Short mmCIF file of C-alpha atoms in Angstrom, two decimals:
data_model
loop_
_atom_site.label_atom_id
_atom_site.label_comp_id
_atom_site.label_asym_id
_atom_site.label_seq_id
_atom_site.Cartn_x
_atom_site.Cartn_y
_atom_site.Cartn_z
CA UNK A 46 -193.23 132.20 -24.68
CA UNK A 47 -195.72 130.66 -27.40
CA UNK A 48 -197.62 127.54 -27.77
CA UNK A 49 -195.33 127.22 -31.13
CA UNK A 50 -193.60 124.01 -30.62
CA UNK A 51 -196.68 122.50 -29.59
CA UNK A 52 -198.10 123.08 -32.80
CA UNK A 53 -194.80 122.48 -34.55
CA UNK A 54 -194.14 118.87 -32.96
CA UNK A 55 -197.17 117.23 -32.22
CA UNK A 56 -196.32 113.69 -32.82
CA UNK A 57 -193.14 114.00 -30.39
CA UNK A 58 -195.45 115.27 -27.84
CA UNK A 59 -197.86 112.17 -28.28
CA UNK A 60 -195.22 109.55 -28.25
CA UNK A 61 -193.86 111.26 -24.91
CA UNK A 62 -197.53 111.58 -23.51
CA UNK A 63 -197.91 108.03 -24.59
CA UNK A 64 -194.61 107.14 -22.47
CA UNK A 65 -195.78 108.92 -19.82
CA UNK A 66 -199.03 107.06 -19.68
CA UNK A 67 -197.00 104.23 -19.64
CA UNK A 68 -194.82 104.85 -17.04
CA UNK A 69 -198.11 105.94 -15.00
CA UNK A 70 -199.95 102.76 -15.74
CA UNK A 71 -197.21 100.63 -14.94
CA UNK A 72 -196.16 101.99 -11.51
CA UNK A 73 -200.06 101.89 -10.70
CA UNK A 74 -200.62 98.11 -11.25
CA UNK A 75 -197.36 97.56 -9.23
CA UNK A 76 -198.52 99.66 -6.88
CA UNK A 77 -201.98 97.52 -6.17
CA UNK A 78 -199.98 94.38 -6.94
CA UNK A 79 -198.59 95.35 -3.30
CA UNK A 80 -201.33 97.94 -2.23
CA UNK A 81 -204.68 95.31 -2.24
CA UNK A 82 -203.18 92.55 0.10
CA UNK A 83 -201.60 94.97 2.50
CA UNK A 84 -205.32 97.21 3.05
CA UNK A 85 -206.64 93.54 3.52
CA UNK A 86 -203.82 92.79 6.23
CA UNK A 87 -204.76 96.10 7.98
CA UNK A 88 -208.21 95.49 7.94
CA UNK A 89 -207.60 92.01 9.29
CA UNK A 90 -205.35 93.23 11.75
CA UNK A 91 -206.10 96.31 12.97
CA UNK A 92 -203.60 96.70 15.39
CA UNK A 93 -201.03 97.46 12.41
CA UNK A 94 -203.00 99.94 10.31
CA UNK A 95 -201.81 102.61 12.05
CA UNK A 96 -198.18 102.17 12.31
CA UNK A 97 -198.63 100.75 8.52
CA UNK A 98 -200.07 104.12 7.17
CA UNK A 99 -197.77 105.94 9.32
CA UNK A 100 -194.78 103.97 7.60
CA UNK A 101 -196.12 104.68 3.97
CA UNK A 102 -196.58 108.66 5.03
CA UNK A 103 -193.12 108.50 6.17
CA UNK A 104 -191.74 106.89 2.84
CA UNK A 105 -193.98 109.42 0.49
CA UNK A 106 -192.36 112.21 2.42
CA UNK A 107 -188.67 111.44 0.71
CA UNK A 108 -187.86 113.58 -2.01
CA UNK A 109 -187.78 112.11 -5.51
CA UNK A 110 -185.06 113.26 -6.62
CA UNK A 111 -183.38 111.98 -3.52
CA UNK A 112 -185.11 108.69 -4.00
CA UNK A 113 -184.40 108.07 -7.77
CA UNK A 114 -180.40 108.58 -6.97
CA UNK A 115 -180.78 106.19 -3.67
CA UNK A 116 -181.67 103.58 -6.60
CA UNK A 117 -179.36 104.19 -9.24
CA UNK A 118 -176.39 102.46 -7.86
CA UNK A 119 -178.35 99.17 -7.92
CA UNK A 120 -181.09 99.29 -10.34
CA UNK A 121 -179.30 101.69 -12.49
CA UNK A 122 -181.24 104.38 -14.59
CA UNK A 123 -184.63 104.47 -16.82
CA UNK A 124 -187.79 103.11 -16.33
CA UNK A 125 -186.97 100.11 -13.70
CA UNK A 126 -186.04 102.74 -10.81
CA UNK A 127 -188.67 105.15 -11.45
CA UNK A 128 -191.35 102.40 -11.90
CA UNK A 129 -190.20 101.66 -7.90
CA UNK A 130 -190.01 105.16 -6.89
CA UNK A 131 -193.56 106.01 -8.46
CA UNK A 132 -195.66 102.40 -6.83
CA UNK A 133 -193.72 103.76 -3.28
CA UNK A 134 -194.75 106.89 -3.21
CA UNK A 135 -199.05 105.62 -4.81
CA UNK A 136 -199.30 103.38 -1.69
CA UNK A 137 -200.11 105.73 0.85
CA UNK A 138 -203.19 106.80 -1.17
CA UNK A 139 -204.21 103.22 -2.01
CA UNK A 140 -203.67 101.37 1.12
CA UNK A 141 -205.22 104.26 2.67
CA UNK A 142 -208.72 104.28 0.86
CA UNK A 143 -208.56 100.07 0.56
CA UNK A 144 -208.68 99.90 4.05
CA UNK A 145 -211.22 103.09 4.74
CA UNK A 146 -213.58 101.37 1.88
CA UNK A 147 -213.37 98.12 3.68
CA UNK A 148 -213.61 99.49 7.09
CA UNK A 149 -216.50 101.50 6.38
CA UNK A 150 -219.25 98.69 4.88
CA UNK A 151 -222.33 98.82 7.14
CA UNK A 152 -221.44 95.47 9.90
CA UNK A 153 -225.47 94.96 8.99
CA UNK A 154 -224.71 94.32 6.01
CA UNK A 155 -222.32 91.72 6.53
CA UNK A 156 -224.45 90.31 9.16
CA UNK A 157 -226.58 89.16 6.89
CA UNK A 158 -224.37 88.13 4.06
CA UNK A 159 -223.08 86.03 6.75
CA UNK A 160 -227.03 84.57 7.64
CA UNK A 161 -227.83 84.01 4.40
CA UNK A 162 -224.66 81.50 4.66
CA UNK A 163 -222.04 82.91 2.71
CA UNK A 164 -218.35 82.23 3.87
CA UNK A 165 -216.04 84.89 5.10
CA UNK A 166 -214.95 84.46 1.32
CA UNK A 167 -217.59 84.97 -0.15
CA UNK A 168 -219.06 87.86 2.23
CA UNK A 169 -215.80 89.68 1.63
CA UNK A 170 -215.60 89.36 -2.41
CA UNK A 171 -219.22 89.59 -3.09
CA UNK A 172 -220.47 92.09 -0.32
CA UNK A 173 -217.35 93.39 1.30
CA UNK A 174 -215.51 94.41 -1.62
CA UNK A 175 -218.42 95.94 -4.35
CA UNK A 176 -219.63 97.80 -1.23
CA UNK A 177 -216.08 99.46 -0.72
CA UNK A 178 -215.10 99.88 -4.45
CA UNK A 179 -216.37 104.09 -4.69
CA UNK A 180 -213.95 104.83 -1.71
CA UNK A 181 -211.21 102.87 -3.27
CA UNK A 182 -211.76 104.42 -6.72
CA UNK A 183 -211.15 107.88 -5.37
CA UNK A 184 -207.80 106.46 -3.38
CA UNK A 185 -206.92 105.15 -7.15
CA UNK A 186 -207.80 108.77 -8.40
CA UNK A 187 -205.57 110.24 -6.59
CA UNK A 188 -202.91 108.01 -7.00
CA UNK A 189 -203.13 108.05 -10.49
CA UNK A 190 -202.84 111.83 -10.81
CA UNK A 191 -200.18 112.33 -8.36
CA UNK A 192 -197.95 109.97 -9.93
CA UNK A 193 -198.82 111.62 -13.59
CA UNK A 194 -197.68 114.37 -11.75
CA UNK A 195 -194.12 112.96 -9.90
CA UNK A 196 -193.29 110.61 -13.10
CA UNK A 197 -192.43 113.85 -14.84
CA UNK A 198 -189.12 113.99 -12.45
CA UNK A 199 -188.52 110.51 -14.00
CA UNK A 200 -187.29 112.00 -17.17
CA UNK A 201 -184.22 112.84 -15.38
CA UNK A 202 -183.21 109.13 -15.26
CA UNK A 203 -183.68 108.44 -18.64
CA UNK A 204 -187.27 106.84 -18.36
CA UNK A 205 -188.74 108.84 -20.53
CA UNK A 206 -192.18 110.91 -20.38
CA UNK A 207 -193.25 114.18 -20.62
CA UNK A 208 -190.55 115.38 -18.02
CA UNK A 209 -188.22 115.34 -20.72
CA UNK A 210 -189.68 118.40 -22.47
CA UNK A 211 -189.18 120.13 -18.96
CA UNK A 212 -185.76 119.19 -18.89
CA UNK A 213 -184.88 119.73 -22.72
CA UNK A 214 -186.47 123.91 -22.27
CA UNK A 215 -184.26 123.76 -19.33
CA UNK A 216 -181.18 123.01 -20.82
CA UNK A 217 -181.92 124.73 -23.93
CA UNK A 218 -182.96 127.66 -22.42
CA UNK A 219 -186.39 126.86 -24.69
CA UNK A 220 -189.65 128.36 -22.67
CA UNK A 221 -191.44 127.36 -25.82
CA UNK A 222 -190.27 123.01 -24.66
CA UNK A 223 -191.16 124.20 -21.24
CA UNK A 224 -194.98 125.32 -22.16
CA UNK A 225 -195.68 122.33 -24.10
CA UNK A 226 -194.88 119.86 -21.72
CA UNK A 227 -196.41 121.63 -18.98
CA UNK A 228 -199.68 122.09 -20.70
CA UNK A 229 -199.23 118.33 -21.93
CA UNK A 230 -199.12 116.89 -18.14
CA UNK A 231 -201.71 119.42 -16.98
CA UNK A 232 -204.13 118.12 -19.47
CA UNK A 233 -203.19 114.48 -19.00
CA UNK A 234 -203.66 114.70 -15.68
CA UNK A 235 -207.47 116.50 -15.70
CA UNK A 236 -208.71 114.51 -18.26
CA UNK A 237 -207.13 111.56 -15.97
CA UNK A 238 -209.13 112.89 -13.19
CA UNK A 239 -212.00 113.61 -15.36
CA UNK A 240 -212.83 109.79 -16.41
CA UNK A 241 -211.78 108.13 -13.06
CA UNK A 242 -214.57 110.41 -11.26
CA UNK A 243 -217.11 109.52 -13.80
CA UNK A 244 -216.05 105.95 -13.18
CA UNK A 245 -215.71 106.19 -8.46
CA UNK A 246 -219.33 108.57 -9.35
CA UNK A 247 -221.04 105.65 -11.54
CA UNK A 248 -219.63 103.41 -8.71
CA UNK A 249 -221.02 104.75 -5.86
CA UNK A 250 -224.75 104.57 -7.75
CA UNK A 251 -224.52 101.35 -8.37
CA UNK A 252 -223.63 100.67 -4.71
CA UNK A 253 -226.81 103.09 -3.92
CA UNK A 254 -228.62 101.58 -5.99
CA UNK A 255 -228.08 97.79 -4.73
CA UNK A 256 -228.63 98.88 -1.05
CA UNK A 257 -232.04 100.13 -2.40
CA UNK A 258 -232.86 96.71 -2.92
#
């Protein structure tokens, strides 16, 4: 096993670690399209956070294999099935942190927001919401890398990524495929890691920072 077609094929590797990043982005901003209004809801109504949570934790448990081929006889295969699959499985780590990061600004704080006669609004989206960004940051983190992770599986349904090296060495019998997409996705994924901590770290000092004030 060498790191030979790495060197050999660097622009396929690219154009799959740019699909991959696709695939990843996409299924993220789905993911938040649903994730952001349902941390709200639990925050507004506590009483269905837990069984909420509980019902995401219970969906992120299916396999994904299993999951992909409960979607194929409606949504058929490629990126469409695995872009569901993917948001699914980032929502227990996003609705999770949204409503911690909520749930967790100081009630002083929001006291007075509220005397210096802001609206429930405007206390949420001005106070509420900057003051619970680092928390939600880190839930994004970790969504982000575990689905850089899990959309490698997606390759198997024809959406593309850097899964499809994995399954090319495999079929090929090709360690050489194998290496280069695992050290492709490992990469992706800590330099992935690697900017959205700099970005939750910068966060949180800016939140330190304003409380200072």
């Amino acid at each position: 096993m060498s790191l030979d077609y790495l060197f050999r094929r660097p622009d396929r590797v690219w154009a799959l670690t740019l699909e991959h990043l696709t695939l990843t982005g996409t299924a993220i901003l789905v993911a938040l399209v649903f994730a952001i209004p349902l941390g709200i809801l639990a925050v507004r109504v506590p009483r269905i956070a837990t069984p909420l949570l509980a019902f995401l934790g219970a969906l992120y448990t299916i396999p994904s294999l299993a999951f992909l081929a409960l979607l194929i006889p409606s949504l058929g295969i490629g990126r469409e099935p695995a872009v569901v699959v993917l948001a699914v499985y980032a929502q227990i780590f996003l609705v999770r942190n949204i409503t911690a990061g909520l749930r967790g600004v100081d009630a002083a704080t929001l006291e007075a927001a509220r005397g210096l006669g802001m609206t429930r609004l405007q206390e949420f989206w001005r106070v509420r919401w900057p003051l619970a960004l680092p928390v939600m940051i880190a839930g994004l983190r970790t969504a982000t890398v575990t689905t850089i992770s899990l959309a490698t599986i997606a390759a198997w349904i024809g959406a593309g990524g850097l899964g499809v090296l994995l399954f090319e060495g495999l079929q090929r019998d090709d360690p050489n495929r194998i290496l280069a997409g695992a050290i492709a996705i490992t990469a992706l994924a800590i330099l992935t890691d690697t900017l959205l901590r700099f970005v939750e770290s910068r966060t949180a000092i800016r939140r330190a920072q304003a409380a200072a004030r």
